[in-house]
mmCIF file of C-alpha atoms and ligand atoms in Angstrom:
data_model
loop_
_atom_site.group_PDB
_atom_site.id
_atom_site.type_symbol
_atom_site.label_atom_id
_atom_site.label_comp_id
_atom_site.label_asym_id
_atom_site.label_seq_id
_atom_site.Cartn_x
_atom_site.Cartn_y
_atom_site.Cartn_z
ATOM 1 C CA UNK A 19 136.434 1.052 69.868
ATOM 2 C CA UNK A 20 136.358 5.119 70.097
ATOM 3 C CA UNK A 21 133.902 7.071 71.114
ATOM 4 C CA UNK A 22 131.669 8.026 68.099
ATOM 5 C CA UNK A 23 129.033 11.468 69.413
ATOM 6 C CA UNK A 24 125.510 11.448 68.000
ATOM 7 C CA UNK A 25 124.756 14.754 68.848
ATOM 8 C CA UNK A 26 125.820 17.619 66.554
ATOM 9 C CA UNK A 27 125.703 20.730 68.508
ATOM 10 C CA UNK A 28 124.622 23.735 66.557
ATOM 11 C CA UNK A 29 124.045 27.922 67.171
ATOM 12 C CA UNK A 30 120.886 27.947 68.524
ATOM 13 C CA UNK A 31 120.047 24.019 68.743
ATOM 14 C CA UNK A 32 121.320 20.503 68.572
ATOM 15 C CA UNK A 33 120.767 17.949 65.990
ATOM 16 C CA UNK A 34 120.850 13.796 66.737
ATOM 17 C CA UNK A 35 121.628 10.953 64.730
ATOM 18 C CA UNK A 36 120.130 8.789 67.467
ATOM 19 C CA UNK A 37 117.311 8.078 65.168
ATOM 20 C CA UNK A 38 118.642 8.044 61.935
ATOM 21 C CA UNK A 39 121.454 9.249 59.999
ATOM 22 C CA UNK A 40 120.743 13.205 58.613
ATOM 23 C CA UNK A 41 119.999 14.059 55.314
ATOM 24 C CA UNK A 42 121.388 17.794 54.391
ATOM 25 C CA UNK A 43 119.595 18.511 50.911
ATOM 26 C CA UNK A 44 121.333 21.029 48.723
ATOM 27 C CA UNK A 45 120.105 24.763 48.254
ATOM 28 C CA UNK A 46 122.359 26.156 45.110
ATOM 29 C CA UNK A 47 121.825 29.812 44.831
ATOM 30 C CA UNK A 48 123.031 30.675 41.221
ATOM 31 C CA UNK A 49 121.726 33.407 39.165
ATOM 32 C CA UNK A 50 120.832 34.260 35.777
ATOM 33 C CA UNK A 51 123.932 36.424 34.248
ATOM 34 C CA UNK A 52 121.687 37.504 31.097
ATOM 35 C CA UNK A 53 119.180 39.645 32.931
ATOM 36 C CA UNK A 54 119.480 41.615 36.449
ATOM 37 C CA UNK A 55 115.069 39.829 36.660
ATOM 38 C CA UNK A 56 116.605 36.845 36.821
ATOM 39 C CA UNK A 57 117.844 36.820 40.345
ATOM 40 C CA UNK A 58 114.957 37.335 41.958
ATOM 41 C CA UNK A 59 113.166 34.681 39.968
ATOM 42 C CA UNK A 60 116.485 32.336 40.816
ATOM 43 C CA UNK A 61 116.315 33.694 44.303
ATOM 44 C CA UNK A 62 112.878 33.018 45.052
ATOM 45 C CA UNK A 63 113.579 29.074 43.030
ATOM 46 C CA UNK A 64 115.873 28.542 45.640
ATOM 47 C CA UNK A 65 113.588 29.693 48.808
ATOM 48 C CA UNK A 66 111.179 27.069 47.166
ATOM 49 C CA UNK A 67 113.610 24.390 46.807
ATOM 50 C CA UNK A 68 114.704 24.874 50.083
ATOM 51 C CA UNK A 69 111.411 24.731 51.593
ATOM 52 C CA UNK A 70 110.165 21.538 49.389
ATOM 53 C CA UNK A 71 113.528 19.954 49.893
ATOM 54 C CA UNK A 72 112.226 19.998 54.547
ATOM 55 C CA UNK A 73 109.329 18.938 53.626
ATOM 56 C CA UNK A 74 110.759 15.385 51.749
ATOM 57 C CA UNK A 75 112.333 15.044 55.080
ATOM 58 C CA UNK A 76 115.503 16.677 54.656
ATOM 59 C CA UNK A 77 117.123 17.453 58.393
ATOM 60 C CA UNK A 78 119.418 20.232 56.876
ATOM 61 C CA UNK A 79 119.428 22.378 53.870
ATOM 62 C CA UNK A 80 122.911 23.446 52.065
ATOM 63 C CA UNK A 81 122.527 27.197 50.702
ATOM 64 C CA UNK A 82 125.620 28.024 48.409
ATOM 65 C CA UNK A 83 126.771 30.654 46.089
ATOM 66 C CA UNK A 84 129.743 29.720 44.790
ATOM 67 C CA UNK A 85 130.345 27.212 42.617
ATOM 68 C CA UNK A 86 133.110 24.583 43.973
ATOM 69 C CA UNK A 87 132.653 22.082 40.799
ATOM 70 C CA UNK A 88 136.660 21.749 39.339
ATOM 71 C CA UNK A 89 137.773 24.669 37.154
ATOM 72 C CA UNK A 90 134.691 27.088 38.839
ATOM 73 C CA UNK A 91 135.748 30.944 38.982
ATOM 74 C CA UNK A 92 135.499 32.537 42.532
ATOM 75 C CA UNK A 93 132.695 35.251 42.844
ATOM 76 C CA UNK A 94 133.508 38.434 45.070
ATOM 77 C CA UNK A 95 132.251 38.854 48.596
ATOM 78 C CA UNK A 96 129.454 41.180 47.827
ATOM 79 C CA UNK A 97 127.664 38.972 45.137
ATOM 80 C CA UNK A 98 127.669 35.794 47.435
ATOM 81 C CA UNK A 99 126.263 37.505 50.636
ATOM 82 C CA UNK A 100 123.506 39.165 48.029
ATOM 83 C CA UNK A 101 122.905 35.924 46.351
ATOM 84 C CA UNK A 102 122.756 33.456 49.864
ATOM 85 C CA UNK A 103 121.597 35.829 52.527
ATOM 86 C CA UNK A 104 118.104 37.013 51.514
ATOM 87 C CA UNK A 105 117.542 32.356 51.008
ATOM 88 C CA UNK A 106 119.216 31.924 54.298
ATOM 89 C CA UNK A 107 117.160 34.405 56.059
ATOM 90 C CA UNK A 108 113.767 33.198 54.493
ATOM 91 C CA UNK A 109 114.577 29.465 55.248
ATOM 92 C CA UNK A 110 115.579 30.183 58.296
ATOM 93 C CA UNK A 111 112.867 32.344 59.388
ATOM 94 C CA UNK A 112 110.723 29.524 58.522
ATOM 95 C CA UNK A 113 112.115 27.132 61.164
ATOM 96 C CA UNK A 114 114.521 25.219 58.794
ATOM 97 C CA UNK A 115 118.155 23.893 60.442
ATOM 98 C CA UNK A 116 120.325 26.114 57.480
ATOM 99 C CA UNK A 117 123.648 25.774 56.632
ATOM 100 C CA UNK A 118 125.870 28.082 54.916
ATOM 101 C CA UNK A 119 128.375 26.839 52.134
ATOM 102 C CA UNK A 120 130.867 29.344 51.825
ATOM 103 C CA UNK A 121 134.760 30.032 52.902
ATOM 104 C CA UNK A 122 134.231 33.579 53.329
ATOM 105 C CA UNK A 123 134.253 35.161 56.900
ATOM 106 C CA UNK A 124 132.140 37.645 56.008
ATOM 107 C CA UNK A 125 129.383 35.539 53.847
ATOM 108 C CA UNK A 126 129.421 33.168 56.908
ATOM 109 C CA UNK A 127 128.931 36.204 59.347
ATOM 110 C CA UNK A 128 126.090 37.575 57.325
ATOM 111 C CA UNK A 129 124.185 33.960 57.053
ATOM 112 C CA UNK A 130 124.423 33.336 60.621
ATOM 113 C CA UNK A 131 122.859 36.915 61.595
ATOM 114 C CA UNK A 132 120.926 35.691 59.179
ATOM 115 C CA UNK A 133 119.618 32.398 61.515
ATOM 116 C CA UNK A 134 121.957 30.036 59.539
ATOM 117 C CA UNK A 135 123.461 27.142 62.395
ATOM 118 C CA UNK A 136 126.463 25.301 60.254
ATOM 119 C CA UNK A 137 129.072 27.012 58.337
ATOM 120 C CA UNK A 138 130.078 24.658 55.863
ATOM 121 C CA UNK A 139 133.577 25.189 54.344
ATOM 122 C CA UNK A 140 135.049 23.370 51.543
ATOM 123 C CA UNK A 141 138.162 24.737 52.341
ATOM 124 C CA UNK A 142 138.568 23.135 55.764
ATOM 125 C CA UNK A 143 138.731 26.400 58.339
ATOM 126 C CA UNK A 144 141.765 27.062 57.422
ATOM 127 C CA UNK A 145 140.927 31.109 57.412
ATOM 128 C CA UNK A 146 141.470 32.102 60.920
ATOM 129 C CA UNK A 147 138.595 34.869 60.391
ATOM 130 C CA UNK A 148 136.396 31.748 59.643
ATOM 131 C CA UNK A 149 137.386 30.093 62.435
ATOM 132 C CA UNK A 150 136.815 33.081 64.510
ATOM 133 C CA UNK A 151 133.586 33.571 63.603
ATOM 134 C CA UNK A 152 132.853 30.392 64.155
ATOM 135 C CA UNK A 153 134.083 30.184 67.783
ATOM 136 C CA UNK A 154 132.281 33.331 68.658
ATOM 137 C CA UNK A 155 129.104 32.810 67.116
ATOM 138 C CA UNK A 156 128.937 28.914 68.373
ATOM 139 C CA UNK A 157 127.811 27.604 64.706
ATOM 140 C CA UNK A 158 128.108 24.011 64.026
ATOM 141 C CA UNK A 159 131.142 23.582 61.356
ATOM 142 C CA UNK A 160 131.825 21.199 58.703
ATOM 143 C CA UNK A 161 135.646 20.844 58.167
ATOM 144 C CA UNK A 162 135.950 19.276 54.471
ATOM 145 C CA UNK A 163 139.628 18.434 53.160
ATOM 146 C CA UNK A 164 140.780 19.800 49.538
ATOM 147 C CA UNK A 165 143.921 19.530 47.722
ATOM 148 C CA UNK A 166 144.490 22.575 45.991
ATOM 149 C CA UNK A 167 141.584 24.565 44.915
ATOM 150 C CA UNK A 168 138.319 24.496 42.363
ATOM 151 C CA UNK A 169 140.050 26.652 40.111
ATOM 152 C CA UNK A 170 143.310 23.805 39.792
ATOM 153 C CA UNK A 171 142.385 20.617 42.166
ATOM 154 C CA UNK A 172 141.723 18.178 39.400
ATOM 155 C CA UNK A 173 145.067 19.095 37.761
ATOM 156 C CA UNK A 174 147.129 16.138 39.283
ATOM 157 C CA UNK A 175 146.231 15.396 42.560
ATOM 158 C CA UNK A 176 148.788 13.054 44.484
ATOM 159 C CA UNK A 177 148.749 11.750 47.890
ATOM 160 C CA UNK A 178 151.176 9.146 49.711
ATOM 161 C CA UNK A 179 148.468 7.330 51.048
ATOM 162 C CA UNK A 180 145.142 9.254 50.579
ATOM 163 C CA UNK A 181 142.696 8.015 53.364
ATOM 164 C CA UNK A 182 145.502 8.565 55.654
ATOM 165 C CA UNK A 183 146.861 11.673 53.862
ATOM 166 C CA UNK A 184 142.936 12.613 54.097
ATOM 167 C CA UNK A 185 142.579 11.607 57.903
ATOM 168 C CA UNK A 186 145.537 13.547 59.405
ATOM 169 C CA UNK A 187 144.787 17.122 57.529
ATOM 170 C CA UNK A 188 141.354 16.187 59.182
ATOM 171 C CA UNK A 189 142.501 15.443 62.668
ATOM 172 C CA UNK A 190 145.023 18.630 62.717
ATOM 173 C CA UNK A 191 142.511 21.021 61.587
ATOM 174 C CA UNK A 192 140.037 19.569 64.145
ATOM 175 C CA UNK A 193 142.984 20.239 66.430
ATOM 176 C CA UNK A 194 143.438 23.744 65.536
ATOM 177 C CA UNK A 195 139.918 24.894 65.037
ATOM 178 C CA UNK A 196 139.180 23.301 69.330
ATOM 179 C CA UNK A 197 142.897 25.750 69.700
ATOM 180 C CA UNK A 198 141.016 28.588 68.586
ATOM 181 C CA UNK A 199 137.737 27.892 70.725
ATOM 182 C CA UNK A 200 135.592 26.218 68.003
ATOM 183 C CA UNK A 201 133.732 23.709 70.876
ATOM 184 C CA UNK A 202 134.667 19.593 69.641
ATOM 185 C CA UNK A 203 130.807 18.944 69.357
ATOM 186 C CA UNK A 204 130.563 21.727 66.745
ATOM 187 C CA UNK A 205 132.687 20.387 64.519
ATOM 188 C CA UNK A 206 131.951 17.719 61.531
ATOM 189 C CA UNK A 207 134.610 15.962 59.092
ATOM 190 C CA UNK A 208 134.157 15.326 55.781
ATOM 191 C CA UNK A 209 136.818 13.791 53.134
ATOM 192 C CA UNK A 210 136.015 16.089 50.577
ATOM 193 C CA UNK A 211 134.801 13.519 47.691
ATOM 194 C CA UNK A 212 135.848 14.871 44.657
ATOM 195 C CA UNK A 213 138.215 18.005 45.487
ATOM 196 C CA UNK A 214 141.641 17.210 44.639
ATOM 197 C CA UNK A 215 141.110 13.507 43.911
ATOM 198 C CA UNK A 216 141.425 11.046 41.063
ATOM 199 C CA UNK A 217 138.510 8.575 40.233
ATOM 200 C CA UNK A 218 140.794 5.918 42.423
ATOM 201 C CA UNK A 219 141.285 8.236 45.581
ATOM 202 C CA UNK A 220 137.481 8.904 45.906
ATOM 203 C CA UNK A 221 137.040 4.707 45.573
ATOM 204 C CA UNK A 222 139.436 4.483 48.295
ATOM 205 C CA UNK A 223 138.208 7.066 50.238
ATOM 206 C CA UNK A 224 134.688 5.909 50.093
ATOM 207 C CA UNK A 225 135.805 2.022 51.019
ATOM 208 C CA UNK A 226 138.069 3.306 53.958
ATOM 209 C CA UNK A 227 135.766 5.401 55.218
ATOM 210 C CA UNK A 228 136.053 4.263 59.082
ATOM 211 C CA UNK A 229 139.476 4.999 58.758
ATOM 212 C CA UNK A 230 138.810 8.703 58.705
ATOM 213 C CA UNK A 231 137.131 10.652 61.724
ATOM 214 C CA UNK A 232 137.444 8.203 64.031
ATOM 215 C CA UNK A 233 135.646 9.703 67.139
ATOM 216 C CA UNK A 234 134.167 12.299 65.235
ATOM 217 C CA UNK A 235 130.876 13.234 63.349
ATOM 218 C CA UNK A 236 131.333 12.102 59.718
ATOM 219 C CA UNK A 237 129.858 14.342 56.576
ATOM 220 C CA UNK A 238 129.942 12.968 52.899
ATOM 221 C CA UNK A 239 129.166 14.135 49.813
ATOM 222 C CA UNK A 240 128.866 12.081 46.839
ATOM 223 C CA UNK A 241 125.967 13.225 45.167
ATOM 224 C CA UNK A 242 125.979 13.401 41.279
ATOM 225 C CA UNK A 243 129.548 13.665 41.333
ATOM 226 C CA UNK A 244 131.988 13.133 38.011
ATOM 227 C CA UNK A 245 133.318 9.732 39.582
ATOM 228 C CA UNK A 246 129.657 8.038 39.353
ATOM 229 C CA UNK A 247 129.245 9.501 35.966
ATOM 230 C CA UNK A 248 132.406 7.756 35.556
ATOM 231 C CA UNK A 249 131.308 4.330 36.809
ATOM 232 C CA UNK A 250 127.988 4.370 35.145
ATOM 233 C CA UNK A 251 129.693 5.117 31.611
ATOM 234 C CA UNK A 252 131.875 1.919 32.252
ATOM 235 C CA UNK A 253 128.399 -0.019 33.119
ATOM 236 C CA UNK A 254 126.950 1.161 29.897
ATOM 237 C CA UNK A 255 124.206 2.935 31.705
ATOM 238 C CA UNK A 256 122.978 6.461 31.218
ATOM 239 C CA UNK A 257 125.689 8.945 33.245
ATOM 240 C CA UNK A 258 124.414 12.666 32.795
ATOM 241 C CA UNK A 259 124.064 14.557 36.496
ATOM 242 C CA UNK A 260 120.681 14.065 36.185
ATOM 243 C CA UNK A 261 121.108 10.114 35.976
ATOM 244 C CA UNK A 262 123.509 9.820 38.634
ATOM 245 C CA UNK A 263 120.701 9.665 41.904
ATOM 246 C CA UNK A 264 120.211 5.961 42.042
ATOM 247 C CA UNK A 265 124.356 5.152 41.928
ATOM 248 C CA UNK A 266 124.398 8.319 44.740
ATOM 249 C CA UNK A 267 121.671 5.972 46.979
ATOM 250 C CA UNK A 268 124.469 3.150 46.715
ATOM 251 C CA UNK A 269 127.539 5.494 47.850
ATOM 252 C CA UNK A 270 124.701 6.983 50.815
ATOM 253 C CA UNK A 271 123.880 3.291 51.861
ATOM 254 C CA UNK A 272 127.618 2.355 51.908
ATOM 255 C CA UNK A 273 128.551 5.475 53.811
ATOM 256 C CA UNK A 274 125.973 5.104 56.545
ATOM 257 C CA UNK A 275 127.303 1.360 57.057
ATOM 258 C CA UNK A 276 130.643 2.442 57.299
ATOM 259 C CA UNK A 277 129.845 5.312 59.556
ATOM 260 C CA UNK A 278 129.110 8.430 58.479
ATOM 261 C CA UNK A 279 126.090 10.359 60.162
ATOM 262 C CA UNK A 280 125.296 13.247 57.600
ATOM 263 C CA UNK A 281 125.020 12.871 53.722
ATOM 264 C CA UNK A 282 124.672 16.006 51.382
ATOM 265 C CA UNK A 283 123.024 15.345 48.257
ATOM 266 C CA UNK A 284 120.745 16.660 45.719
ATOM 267 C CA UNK A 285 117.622 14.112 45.683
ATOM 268 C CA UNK A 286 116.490 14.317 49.055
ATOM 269 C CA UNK A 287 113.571 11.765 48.661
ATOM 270 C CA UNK A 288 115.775 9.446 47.612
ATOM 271 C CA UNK A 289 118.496 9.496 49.557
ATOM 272 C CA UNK A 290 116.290 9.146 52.702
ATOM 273 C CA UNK A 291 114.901 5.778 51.286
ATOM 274 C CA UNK A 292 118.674 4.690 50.830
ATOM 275 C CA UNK A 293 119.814 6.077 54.302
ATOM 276 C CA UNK A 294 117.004 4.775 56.228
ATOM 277 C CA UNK A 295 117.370 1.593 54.622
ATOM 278 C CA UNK A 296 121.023 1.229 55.616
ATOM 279 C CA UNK A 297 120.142 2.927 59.297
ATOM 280 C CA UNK A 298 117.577 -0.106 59.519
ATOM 281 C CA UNK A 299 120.146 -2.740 58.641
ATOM 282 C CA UNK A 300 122.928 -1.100 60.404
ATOM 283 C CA UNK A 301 121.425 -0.511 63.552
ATOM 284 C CA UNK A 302 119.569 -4.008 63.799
ATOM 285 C CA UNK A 303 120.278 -5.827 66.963
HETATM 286 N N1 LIG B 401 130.547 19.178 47.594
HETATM 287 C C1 LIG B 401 130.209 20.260 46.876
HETATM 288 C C2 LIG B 401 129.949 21.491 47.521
HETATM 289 N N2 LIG B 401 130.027 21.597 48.861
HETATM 290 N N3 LIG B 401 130.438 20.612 50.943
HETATM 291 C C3 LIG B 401 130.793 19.544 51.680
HETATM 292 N N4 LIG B 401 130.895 19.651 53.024
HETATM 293 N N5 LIG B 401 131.062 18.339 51.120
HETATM 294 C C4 LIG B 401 130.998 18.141 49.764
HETATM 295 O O1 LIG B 401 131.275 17.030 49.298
HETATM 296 C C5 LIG B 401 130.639 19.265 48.956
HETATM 297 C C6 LIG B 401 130.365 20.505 49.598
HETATM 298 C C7 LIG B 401 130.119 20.184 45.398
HETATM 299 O O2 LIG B 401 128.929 19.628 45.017
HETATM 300 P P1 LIG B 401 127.725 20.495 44.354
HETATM 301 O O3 LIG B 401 128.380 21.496 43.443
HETATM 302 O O4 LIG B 401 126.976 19.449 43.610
HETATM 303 O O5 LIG B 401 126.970 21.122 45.460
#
């Protein structure tokens, strides 16, 4: 058997899943295009969703600016760091372990003067400014895998084999990130559910899931995604986003017994009931 860590080693601090697997609750930082007011309302909706999202339990909190659902338009540097900044800095500032989920350098740079302690990129590190900043500001990093991007991924994605497709795009960016001086117990995997993959790949993905980062700290994120809607329309049973938290508890209780140690989702409360569940059964003895 290989080695699995338990300790994710951050900027400023360290975070274990020796007593349970973490819970990273999502912060989306999207503002109102029909009136300049509306930002700071959203703005402000987001510092309180972060906040109420640590005290349900959650060990991380997400803050993003830029939509990465399939067919999203990019937004320019200046408008992200305006829109995530000001919520990283007031989460942070109030103690909270804040990642940042963005593939710009310069948004990451600005969160983690900020106080943020994870870059989270969707787009795997693969910017050698990202990895740069990365290695010199010692953040903990989330390395997610994509085919293509938001703007074209669910076109026609195609793999040979896509958990092990999926696993060795993993293990070489891992290998190039440590290259670059990103430390190894920085750095979390994730498979990417749902960019650049068919309703079938993200089933595969999610029931070979200890095939991919083996030896590593695992991330997934299932939460409300299109493929539950899909399953839940084939069950007959209601399928909007909003309906989607109970079938995202399944895919959190199935990840944690096939190894992953941090989930991202949405409904924090509930996803802590489904982890901790699985942690209990998992890690009976
Ligand atoms: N999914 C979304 C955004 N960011 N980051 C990681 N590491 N893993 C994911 O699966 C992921 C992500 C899209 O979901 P959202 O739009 O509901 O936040």
């Amino acid at each position: 058997m290989s080695f699995e860590p338990t300790t994710w080693d951050l900027r400023t601090r360290s975070l274990t899943t020796d007593d349970h697997t973490l819970v990273m609750g999502i912060v989306n930082v999207t503002h109102d295009s029909f009136s300049d007011g509306g930002r700071w309302i959203d703005r402000d909706a987001a510092i309180r969703h972060g906040l109420h999202l640590a005290d349900l339990g959650a060990d991380i909190v997400d803050v993003g600016g830029e939509s990465t659902r399939p067919g999203a338009s990019p937004i320019d540097t200046a408008e992200e760091t305006e829109r995530v900044v000001p919520v990283v800095r007031a989460l942070a500032g109030a103690g909270l372990v804040v990642s940042v989920d963005t593939s710009k350098p310069a948004v990451a740079a600005a969160a983690l003067a900020g106080g943020a302690e994870i870059v989270n990129d969707v787009t795997g590190l693969t910017d050698p400014e990202m990895v740069a900043e990365c290695a010199r500001s010692g953040a903990g990093v989330v390395i997610m895998h994509m085919q293509g991007n938001p703007r074209t991924m669910q076109a026609d994605p195609a793999y040979d084999d896509v958990v092990a497709d999926v696993a060795d795009f993993l293990q070489q960016r891992v290998r190039a990130v440590v290259e670059s001086g990103v430390e190894p117990s920085h750095i979390v995997v994730d498979p990417g559910i749902g960019f650049g993959k068919t309703f079938e790949h993200n089933l595969a993905l999610l029931s070979e899931l200890d095939r991919i980062g083996r030896g590593r700290l695992l991330l997934v994120g299932t939460s409300r995604k299109a493929f539950l809607g899909t399953i839940l329309e084939r069950a007959a049973r209601p399928a909007t986003p909003e309906d989607r938290d109970a079938a995202t508890g399944a895919t959190v209780a199935l990840a944690v017994a096939k190894g992953a140690s941090v989930v991202r989702v949405h409904d924090v409360a509930d996803a802590i009931s489904a982890a901790r569940t699985a942690d209990a059964i998992v890690r009976f003895h």
